[in-house]
Short mmCIF file of C-alpha atoms in Angstrom, two decimals:
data_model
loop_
_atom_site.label_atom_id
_atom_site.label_comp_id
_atom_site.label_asym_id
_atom_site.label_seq_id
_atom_site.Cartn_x
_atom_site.Cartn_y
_atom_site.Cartn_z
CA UNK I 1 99.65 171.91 114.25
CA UNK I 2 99.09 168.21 115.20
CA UNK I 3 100.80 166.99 118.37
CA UNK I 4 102.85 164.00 118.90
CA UNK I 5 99.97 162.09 120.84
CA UNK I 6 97.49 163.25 118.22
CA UNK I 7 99.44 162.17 115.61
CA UNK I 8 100.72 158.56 116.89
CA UNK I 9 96.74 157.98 117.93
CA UNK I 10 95.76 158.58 114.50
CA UNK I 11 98.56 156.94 112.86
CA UNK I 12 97.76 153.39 115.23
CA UNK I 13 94.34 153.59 114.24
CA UNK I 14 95.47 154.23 110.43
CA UNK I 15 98.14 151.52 110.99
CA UNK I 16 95.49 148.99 112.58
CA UNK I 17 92.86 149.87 110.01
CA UNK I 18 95.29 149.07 107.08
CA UNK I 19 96.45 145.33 109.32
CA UNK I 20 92.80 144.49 109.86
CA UNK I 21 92.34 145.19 105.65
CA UNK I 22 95.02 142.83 105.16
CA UNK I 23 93.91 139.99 107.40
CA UNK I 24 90.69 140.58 105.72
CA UNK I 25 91.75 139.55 102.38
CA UNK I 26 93.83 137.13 103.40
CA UNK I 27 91.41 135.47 104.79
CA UNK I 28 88.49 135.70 102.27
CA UNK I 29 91.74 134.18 100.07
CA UNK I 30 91.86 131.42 102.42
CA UNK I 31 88.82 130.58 102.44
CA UNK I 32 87.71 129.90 98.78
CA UNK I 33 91.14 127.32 99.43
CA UNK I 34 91.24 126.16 103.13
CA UNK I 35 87.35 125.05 103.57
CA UNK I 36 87.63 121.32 103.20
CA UNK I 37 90.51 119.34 104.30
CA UNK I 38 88.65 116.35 104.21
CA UNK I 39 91.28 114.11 102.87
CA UNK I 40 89.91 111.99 99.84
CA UNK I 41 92.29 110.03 98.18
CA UNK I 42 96.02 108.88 99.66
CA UNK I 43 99.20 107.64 97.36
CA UNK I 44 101.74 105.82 99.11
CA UNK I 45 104.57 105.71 96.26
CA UNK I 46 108.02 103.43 97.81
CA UNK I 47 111.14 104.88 96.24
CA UNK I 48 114.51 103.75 95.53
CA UNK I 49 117.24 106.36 95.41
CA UNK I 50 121.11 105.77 94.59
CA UNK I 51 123.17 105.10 97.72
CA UNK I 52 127.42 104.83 97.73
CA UNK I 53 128.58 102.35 99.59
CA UNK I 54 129.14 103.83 102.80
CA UNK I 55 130.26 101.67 105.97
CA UNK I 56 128.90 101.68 109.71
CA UNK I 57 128.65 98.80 112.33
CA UNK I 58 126.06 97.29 110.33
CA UNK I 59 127.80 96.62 107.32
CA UNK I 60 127.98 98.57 104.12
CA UNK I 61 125.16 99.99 102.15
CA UNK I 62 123.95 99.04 98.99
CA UNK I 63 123.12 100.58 95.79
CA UNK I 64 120.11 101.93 96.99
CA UNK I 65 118.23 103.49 99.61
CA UNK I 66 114.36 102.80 100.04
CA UNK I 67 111.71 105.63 101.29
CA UNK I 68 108.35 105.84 101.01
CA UNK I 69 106.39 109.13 99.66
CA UNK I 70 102.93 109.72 100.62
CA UNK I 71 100.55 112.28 99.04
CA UNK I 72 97.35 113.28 100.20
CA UNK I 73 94.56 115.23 98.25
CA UNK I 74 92.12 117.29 100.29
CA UNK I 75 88.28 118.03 99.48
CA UNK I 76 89.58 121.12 98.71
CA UNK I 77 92.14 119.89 95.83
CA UNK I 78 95.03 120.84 97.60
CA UNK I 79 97.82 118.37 97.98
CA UNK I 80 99.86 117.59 101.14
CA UNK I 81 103.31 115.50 100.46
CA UNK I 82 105.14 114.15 103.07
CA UNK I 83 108.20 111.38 103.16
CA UNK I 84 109.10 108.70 105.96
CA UNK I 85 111.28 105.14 106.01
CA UNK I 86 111.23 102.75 103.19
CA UNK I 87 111.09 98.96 102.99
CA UNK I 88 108.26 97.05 102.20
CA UNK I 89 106.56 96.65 105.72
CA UNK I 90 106.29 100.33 106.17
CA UNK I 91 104.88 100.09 102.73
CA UNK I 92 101.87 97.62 104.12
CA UNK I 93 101.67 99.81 107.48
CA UNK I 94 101.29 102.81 105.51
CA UNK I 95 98.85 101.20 103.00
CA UNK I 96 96.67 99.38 105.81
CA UNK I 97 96.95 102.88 107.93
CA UNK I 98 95.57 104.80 104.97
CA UNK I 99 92.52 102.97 104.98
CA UNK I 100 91.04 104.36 108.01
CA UNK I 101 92.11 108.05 107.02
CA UNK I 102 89.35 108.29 103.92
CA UNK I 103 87.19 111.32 104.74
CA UNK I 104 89.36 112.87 108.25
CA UNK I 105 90.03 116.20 108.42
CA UNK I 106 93.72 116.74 107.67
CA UNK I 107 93.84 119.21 110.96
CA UNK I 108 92.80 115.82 113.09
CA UNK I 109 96.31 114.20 112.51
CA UNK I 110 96.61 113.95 116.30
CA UNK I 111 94.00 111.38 116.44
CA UNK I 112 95.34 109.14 113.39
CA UNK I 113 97.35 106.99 115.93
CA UNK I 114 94.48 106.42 118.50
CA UNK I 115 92.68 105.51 114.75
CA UNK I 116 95.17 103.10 113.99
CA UNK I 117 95.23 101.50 117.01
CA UNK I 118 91.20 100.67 117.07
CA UNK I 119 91.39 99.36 113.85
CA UNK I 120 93.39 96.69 114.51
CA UNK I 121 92.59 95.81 118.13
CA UNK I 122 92.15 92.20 116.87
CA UNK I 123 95.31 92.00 115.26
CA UNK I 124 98.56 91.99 118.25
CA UNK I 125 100.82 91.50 115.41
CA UNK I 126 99.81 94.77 113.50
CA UNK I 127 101.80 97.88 115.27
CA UNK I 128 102.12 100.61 112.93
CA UNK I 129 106.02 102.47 113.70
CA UNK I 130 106.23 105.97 114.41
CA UNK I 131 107.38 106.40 111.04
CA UNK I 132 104.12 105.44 109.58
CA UNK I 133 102.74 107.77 111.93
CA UNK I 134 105.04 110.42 110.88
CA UNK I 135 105.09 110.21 107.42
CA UNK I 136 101.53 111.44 107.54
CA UNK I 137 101.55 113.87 109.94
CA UNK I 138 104.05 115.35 107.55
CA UNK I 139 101.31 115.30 104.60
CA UNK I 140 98.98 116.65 106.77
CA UNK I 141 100.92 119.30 107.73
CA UNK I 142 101.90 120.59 104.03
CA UNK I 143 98.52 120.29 103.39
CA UNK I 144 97.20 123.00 106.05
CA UNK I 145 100.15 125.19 105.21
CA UNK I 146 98.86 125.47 101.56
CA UNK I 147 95.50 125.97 102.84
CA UNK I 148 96.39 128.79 105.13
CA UNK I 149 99.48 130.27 102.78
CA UNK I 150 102.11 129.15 105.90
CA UNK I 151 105.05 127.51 106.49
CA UNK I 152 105.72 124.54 108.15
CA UNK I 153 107.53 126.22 111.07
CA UNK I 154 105.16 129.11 111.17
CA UNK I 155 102.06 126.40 112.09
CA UNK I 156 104.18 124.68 114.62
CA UNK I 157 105.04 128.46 116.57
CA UNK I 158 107.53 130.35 114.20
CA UNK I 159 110.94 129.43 114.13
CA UNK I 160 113.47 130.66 116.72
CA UNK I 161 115.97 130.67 113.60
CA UNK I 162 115.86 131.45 110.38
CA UNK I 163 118.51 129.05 109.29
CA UNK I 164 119.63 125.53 110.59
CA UNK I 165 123.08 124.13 111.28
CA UNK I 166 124.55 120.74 109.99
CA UNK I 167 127.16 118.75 110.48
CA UNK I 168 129.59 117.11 107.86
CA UNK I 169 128.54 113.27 108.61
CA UNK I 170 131.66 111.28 107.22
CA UNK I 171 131.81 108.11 106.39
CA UNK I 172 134.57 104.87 105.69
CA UNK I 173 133.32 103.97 102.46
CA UNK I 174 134.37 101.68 99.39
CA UNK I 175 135.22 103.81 95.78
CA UNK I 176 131.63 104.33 94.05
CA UNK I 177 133.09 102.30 91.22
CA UNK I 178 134.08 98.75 93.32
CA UNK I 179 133.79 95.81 91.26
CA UNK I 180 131.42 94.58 94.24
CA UNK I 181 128.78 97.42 93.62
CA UNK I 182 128.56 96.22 89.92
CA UNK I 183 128.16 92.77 91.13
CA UNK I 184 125.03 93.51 92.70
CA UNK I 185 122.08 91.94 91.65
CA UNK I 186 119.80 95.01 92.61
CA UNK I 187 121.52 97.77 90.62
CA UNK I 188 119.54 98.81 87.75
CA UNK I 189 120.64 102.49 86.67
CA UNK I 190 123.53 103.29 84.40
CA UNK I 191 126.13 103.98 86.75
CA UNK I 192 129.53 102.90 85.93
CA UNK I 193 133.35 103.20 86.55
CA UNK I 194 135.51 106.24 86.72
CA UNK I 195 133.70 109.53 85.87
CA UNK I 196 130.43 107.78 85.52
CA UNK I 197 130.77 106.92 88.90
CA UNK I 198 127.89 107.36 91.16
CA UNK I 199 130.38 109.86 93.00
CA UNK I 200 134.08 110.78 92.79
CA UNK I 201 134.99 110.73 96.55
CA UNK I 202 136.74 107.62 96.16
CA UNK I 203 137.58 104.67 98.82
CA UNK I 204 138.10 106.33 102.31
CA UNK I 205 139.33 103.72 104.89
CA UNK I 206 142.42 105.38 106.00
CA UNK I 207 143.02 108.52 108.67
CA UNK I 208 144.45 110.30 105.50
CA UNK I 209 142.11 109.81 103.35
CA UNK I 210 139.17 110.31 106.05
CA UNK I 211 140.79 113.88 107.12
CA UNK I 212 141.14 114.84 103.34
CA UNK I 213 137.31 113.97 102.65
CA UNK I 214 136.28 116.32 105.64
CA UNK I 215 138.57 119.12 104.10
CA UNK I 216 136.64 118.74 101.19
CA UNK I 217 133.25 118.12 102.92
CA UNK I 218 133.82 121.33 104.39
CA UNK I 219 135.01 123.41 101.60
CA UNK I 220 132.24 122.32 99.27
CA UNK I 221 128.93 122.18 102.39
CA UNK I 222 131.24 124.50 104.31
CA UNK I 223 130.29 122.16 107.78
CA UNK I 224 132.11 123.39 110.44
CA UNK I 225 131.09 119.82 112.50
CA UNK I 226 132.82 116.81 111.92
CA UNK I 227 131.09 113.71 112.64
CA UNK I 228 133.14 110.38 112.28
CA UNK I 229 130.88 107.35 112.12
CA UNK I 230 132.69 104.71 113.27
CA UNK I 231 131.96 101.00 114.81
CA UNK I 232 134.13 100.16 111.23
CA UNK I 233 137.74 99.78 111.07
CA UNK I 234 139.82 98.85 114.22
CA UNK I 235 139.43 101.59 117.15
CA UNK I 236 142.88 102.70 117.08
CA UNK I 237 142.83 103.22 113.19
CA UNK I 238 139.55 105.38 113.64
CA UNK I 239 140.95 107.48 116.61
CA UNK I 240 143.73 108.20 114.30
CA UNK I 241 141.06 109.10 111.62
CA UNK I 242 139.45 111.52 113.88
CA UNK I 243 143.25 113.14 114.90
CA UNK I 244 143.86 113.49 111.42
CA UNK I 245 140.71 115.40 111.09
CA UNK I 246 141.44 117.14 114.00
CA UNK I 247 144.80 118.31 112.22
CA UNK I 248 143.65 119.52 109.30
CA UNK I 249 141.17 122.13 111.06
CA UNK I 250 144.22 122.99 113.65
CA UNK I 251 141.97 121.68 116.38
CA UNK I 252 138.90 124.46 115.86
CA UNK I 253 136.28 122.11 114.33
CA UNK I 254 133.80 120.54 117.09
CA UNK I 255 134.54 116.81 116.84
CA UNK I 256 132.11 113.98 117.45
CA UNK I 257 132.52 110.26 116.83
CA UNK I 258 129.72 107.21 116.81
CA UNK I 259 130.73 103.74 116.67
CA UNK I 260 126.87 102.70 116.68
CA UNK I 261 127.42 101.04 120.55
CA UNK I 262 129.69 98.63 118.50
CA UNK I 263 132.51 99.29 120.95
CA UNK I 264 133.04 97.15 124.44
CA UNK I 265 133.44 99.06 127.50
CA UNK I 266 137.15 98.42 128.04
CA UNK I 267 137.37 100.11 124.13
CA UNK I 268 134.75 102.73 124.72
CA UNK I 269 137.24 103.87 128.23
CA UNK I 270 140.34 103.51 126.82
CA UNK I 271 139.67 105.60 122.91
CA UNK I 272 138.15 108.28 125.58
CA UNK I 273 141.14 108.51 127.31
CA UNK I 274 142.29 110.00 123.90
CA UNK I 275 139.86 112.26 123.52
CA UNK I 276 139.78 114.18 126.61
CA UNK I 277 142.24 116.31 124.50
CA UNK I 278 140.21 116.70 121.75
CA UNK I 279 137.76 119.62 120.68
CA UNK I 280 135.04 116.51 121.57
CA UNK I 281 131.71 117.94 121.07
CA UNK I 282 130.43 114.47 121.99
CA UNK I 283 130.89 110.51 122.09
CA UNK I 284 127.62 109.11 120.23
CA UNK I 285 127.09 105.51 121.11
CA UNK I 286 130.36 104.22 122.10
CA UNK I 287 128.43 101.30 123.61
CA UNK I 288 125.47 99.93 123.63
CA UNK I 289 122.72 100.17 126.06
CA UNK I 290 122.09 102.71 128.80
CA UNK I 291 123.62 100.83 131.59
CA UNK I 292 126.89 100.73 129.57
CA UNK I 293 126.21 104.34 128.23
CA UNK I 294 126.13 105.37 132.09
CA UNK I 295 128.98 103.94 133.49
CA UNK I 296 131.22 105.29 130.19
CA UNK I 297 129.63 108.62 131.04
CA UNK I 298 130.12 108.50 134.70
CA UNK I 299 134.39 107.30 134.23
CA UNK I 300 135.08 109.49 131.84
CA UNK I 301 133.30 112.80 132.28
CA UNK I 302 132.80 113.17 128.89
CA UNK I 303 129.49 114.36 127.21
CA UNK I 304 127.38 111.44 126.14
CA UNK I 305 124.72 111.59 123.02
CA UNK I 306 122.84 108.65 121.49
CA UNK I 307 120.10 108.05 119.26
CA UNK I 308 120.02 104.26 120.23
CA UNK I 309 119.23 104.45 123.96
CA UNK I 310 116.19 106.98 124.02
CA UNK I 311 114.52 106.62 121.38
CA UNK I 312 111.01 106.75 122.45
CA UNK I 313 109.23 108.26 125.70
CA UNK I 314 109.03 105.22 127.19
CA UNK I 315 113.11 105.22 127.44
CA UNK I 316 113.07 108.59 129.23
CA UNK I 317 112.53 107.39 133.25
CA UNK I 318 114.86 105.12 132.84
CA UNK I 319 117.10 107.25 131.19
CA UNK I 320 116.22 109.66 134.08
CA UNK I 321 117.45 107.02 136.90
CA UNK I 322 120.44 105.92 134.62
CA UNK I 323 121.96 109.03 133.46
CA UNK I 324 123.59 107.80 129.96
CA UNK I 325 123.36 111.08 128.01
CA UNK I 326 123.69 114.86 128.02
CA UNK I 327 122.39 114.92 124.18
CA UNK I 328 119.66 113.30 122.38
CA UNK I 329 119.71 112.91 118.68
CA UNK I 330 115.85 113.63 117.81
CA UNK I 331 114.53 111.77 114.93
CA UNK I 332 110.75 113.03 113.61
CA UNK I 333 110.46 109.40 111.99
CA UNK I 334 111.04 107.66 115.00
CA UNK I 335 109.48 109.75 117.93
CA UNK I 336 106.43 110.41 116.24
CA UNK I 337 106.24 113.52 113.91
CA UNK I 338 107.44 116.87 114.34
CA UNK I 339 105.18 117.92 117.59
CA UNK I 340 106.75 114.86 119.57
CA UNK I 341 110.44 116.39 119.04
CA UNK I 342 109.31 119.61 120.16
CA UNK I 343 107.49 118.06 123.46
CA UNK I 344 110.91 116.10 123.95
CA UNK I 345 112.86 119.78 123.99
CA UNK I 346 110.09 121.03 126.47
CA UNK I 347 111.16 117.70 128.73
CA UNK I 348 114.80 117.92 127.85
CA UNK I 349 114.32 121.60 129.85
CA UNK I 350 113.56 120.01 132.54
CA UNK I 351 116.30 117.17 132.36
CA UNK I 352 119.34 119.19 131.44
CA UNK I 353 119.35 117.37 127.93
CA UNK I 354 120.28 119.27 125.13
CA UNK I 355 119.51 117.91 121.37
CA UNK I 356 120.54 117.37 118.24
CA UNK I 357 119.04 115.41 115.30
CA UNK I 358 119.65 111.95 114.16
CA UNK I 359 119.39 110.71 110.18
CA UNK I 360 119.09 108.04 108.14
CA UNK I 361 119.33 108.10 104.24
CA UNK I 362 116.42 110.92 103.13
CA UNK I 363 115.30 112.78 100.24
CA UNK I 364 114.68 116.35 100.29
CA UNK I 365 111.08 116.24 101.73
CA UNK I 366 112.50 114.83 104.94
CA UNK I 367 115.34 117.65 104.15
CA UNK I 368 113.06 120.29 104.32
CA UNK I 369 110.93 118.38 107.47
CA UNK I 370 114.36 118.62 109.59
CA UNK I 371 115.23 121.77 108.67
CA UNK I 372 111.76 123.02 110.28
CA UNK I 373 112.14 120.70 113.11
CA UNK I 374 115.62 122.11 113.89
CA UNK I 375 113.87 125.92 113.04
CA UNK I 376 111.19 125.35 115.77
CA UNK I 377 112.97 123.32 118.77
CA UNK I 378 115.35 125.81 120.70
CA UNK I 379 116.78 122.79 122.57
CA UNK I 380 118.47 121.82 119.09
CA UNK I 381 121.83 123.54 120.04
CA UNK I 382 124.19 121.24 118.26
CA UNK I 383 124.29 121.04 114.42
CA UNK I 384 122.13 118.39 113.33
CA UNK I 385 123.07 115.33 111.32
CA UNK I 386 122.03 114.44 107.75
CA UNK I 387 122.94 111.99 104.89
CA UNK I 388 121.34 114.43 102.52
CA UNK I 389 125.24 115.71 100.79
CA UNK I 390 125.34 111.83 99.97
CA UNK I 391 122.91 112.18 97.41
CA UNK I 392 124.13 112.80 94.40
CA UNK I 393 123.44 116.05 92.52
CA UNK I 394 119.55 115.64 90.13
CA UNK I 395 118.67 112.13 92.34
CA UNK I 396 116.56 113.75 94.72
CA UNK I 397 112.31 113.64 93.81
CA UNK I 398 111.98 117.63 94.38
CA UNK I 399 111.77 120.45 92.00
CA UNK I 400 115.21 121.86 90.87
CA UNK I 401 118.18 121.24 91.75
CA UNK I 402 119.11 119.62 95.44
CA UNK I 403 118.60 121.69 98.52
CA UNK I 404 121.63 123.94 99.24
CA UNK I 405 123.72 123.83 102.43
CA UNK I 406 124.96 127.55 102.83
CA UNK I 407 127.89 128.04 105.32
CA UNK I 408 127.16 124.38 106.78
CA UNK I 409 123.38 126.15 107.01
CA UNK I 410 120.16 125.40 105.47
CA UNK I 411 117.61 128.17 105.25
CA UNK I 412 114.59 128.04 106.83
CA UNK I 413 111.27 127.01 103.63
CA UNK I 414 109.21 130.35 103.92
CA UNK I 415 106.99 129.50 101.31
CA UNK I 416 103.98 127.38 101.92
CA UNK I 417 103.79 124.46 103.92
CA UNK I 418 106.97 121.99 103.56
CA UNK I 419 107.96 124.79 100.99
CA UNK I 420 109.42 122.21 98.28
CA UNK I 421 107.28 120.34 95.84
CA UNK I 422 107.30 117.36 94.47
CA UNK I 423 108.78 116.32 90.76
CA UNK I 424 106.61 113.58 89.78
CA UNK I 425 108.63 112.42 86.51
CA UNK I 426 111.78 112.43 88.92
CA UNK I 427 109.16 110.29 91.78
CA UNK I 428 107.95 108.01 88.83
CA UNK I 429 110.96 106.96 87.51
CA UNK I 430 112.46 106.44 91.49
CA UNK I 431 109.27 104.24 91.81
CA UNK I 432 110.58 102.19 88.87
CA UNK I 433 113.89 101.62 89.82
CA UNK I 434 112.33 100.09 93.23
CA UNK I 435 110.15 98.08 91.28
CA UNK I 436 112.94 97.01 89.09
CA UNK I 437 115.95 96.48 91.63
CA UNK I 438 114.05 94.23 93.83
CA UNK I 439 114.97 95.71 97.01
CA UNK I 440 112.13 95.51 99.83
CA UNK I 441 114.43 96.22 102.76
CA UNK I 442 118.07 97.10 103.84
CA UNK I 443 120.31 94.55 104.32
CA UNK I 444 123.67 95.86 105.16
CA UNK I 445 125.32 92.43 106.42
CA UNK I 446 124.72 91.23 103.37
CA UNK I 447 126.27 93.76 100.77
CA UNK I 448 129.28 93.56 103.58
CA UNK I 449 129.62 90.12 103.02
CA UNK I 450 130.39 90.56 99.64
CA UNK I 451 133.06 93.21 100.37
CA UNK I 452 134.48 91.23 103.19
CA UNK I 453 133.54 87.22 103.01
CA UNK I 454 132.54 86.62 106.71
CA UNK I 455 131.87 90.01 108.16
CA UNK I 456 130.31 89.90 111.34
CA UNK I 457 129.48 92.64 113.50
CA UNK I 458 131.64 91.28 116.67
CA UNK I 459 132.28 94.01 118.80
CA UNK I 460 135.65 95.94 119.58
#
C-alpha cells in the first residue's frame, strides 16, 4: 500500500511534470507568433462618433464626438489597436510621433516618450500630450498580449478583480431631436425626430426629470452610483436635482456631484451645507483650483475629488502641501498610459488618496482599456466614471454589439490582449463621417450658443 507522503511526492512530481508540458507548448506556440514585435507599419484613423447633446460648464456637445484609433502591425503580423483623444492636433502629434516608432520593438513603449522628445528638441512648440503617448502604449500593449496569448490586465500583474464598477454619469441635456441639433452644419448621418432620434431620453433640465433618468439609468446599466454633472443650471435647481435623485433611491445610492470648478466659493460652501445630509460619496470640482479646492475641503469636512487639480505628477507636491482632495479621478489618456495610473495608486498609498477614474466621450477600445485599468489598480475603490451608456446601441467601432454593463459591472477582457477587436467597416465608415462633418475639434461654447444666444461660462 502507498502512503500518504509517497503518494502526494509522486503526485507533485506527476502534477509538475504535466505544468512544465503545458508551459512547454505554450511556449513553442508563442514563439512561431511572439518573435518579432518590430513594429512596421502604424495607421492613425480620426473618428467621429454620434454624441446627444449633453450639457456641462463648458457648454453643450455637439453631434459628434472625435477620437483617434491607432493600429500597429508587428514583424510578426500581429496587430495591436489602441484608442486615445480626437481633434485634429492629436491627429498631427500622433502622425509626427509615429514617425520615429518605424522598426521599435513594441515591448520598448517605455522609451517612446524619451523618443519623442529627441526628435523634436529643435522644435519648443512641438509637445506631444499624454494622450498621444497613451494611445500607443495602448497598441503596444494589445500587441504583446496577442503575442503571448494574455490579457491586458494579466501583463500589467493580474487583476485584483474580475469585474469593474461604474457609475451612472447623468447629464442636463437638450431632447436628441432639438431643432438646434438639425441646424448644425456638421451633422451628416440620418438621424432625425421622434423615434429616429439619436436617443429617446428626452430633454432633462429639471430635478424631475433628472431623478427619473437615473431611475432608468439604473434599471437598464443597473448603476448603483449616481453622478450629477453639474456647473449647468442654477445651483439651487441642481441641488434639488440631486435630492430628487436622492428620493427616488430612498437615500441608499452613493451620491456625487461635479460642477466642473464652475461654482464660486461662497456657492461651493453654501450647496455643501446641503449635502452634509446626503449619502455624498464626494464633491468633484466644486471650484476651481487647488487653493479654492482646499479651503472648501478644510470648511466643510466633506470628501473632495477632482480630475482638474491633479492631473499630472507635477500637481502632486503641491497637492501634498495644499490638501484639496481625498480622491483622484485617474485618466490613462491624460497621465500617461495605463502603468502611470497604477504608479499614481502606489503614491496615493502613501498620501491617503483613494481613486476613481475620470472620462471623456470613448469608444469601446478605451472601454475595455478602463476596465483593465480599474481591474489592476486596488486604489480604484470608488466606481469609475464613463460616457460609454451615451453611445448609442451599433455606433461603437468594435465587433458585436456594445460592451455590456452587468449589475453597474463590466467584466474583466480575458481573452487576448485588449480582448475586443476592431470592426473595420464600422471604423471606415466613422472615418467618413469625420471627413464629411468637418469637425477637427470640440467646441462646446459654440453649439451652446446656438441653444442659448450669449452663453457664457460666468461662474455661480
Amino acid at each position: 500500500m502507498t502512503d500518504r507522503r509517497t503518494f502526494l511526492q509522486s503526485a507533485g512530481i506527476t502534477g509538475l511534470a504535466s505544468l512544465m508540458a503545458t508551459h512547454a507548448t505554450e511556449a513553442n506556440e508563442q514563439s512561431r507568433t511572439s518573435g518579432d514585435l518590430s513594429i512596421t507599419d502604424i495607421k492613425i484613423t480620426p473618428i467621429a462618433l454620434p454624441d446627444p447633446p449633453i450639457l456641462a460648464a463648458s457648454g453643450c456637445h455637439g453631434p459628434y464626438f472625435l477620437r483617434n484609433v491607432i493600429e500597429i502591425t508587428t514583424a510578426d503580423g500581429i496587430i495591436g489597436i489602441g484608442e486615445t483623444h480626437g481633434g485634429l492636433k492629436n491627429t498631427e502629434q500622433l502622425q509626427a510621433c509615429a514617425i520615429q516608432l518605424f522598426n521599435k520593438s513594441a515591448f520598448a513603449y517605455r522609451s517612446f516618450p524619451e523618443l519623442f522628445r529627441k526628435a523634436h528638441l529643435s522644435d519648443a512648440q512641438f509637445v506631444p500630450s499624454p494622450a498621444v503617448y497613451a494611445g500607443f502604449e495602448l497598441a503596444c500593449l494589445d500587441a504583446i498580449g496577442k503575442a503571448t496569448g494574455q490579457s491586458l490586465s494579466r501583463l500589467l500583474g493580474g487583476p485584483v478583480r474580475d469585474e469593474v464598477e461604474f457609475a451612472a454619469y447623468l447629464f442636463f441635456r437638450y431632447a436628441a431631436d432639438h431643432p438646434q441639433v438639425f441646424a448644425d452644419q456638421h451633422l451628416q448621418d440620418d438621424r432625425d425626430r421622434g423615434d429616429r432620434a439619436l436617443d429617446q431620453w428626452g430633454e432633462v433640465r429639471t430635478p424631475e426629470t433628472m431623478a427619473n433618468m437615473a431611475k432608468k439609468w439604473h434599471e437598464k446599466f443597473g448603476f448603483t452610483a449616481m453622478k450629477l454633472k453639474a456647473g449647468v443650471l442654477p445651483p439651487d435647481v441642481e441641488l434639488e436635482a440631486l435630492q430628487a435623485i436622492n428620493e427616488v433611491f430612498d437615500g441608499k445610492a452613493p451620491l456625487r456631484i461635479d460642477p466642473n470648478g464652475r461654482w464660486t466659493v461662497e456657492t461651493a460652501l453654501r450647496i455643501a451645507r446641503e449635502l452634509q445630509s446626503m449619502p455624498l460619496e464626494y464633491y468633484e470640482d466644486p471650484v476651481a483650483g487647488q487653493e479654492a479646492m482646499a479651503q472648501v475641503r478644510r470648511e466643510t469636512g466633506l470628501p473632495m475629488s477632482t480630475n482638474s487639480c491633479v492631473t499630472r505628477f507635477d500637481h502632486i507636491a503641491d497637492a501634498v502641501k495644499n490638501e484639496p482632495v481625498d480622491i483622484v479621478l485617474c485618466d490613462h489618456h491624460g497621465w500617461g498610459g495605463i502603468p502611470a495610473c497604477q504608479a499614481l495608486g502606489t503614491l496615493a498609498d502613501s498620501l491617503g488618496w483613494r481613486l476613481s477614474q475620470h472620462s471623456n466621450n470613448h469608444a469601446g477600445l478605451t472601454m475595455a482599456a478602463m476596465t483593465h485599468l480599474g481591474a489592476v489598480t486596488p486604489q480604484i475603490v470608488h466606481p469609475s466614471d464613463t460616457h460609454y451608456p451615451w453611445l448609442v446601441d451599433g455606433a461603437d467601432i468594435i465587433e458585436g454589439p456594445n460592451l455590456r454593463f452587468e449589475g453597474g459591472k463590466m467584466k474583466v477582457p480575458t481573452a487576448p490582449g485588449l480582448g475586443v477587436k476592431l470592426d473595420h467597416d464600422k471604423l471606415a465608415l466613422a472615418h467618413e463621417v469625420y471627413q464629411k462633418s468637418g469637425m477637427r475639434e470640440r467646441n462646446d461654447a459654440v453649439t451652446m450658443q446656438r441653444f442659448e444666444p450669449g452663453w457664457k461660462r460666468d461662474l455661480f
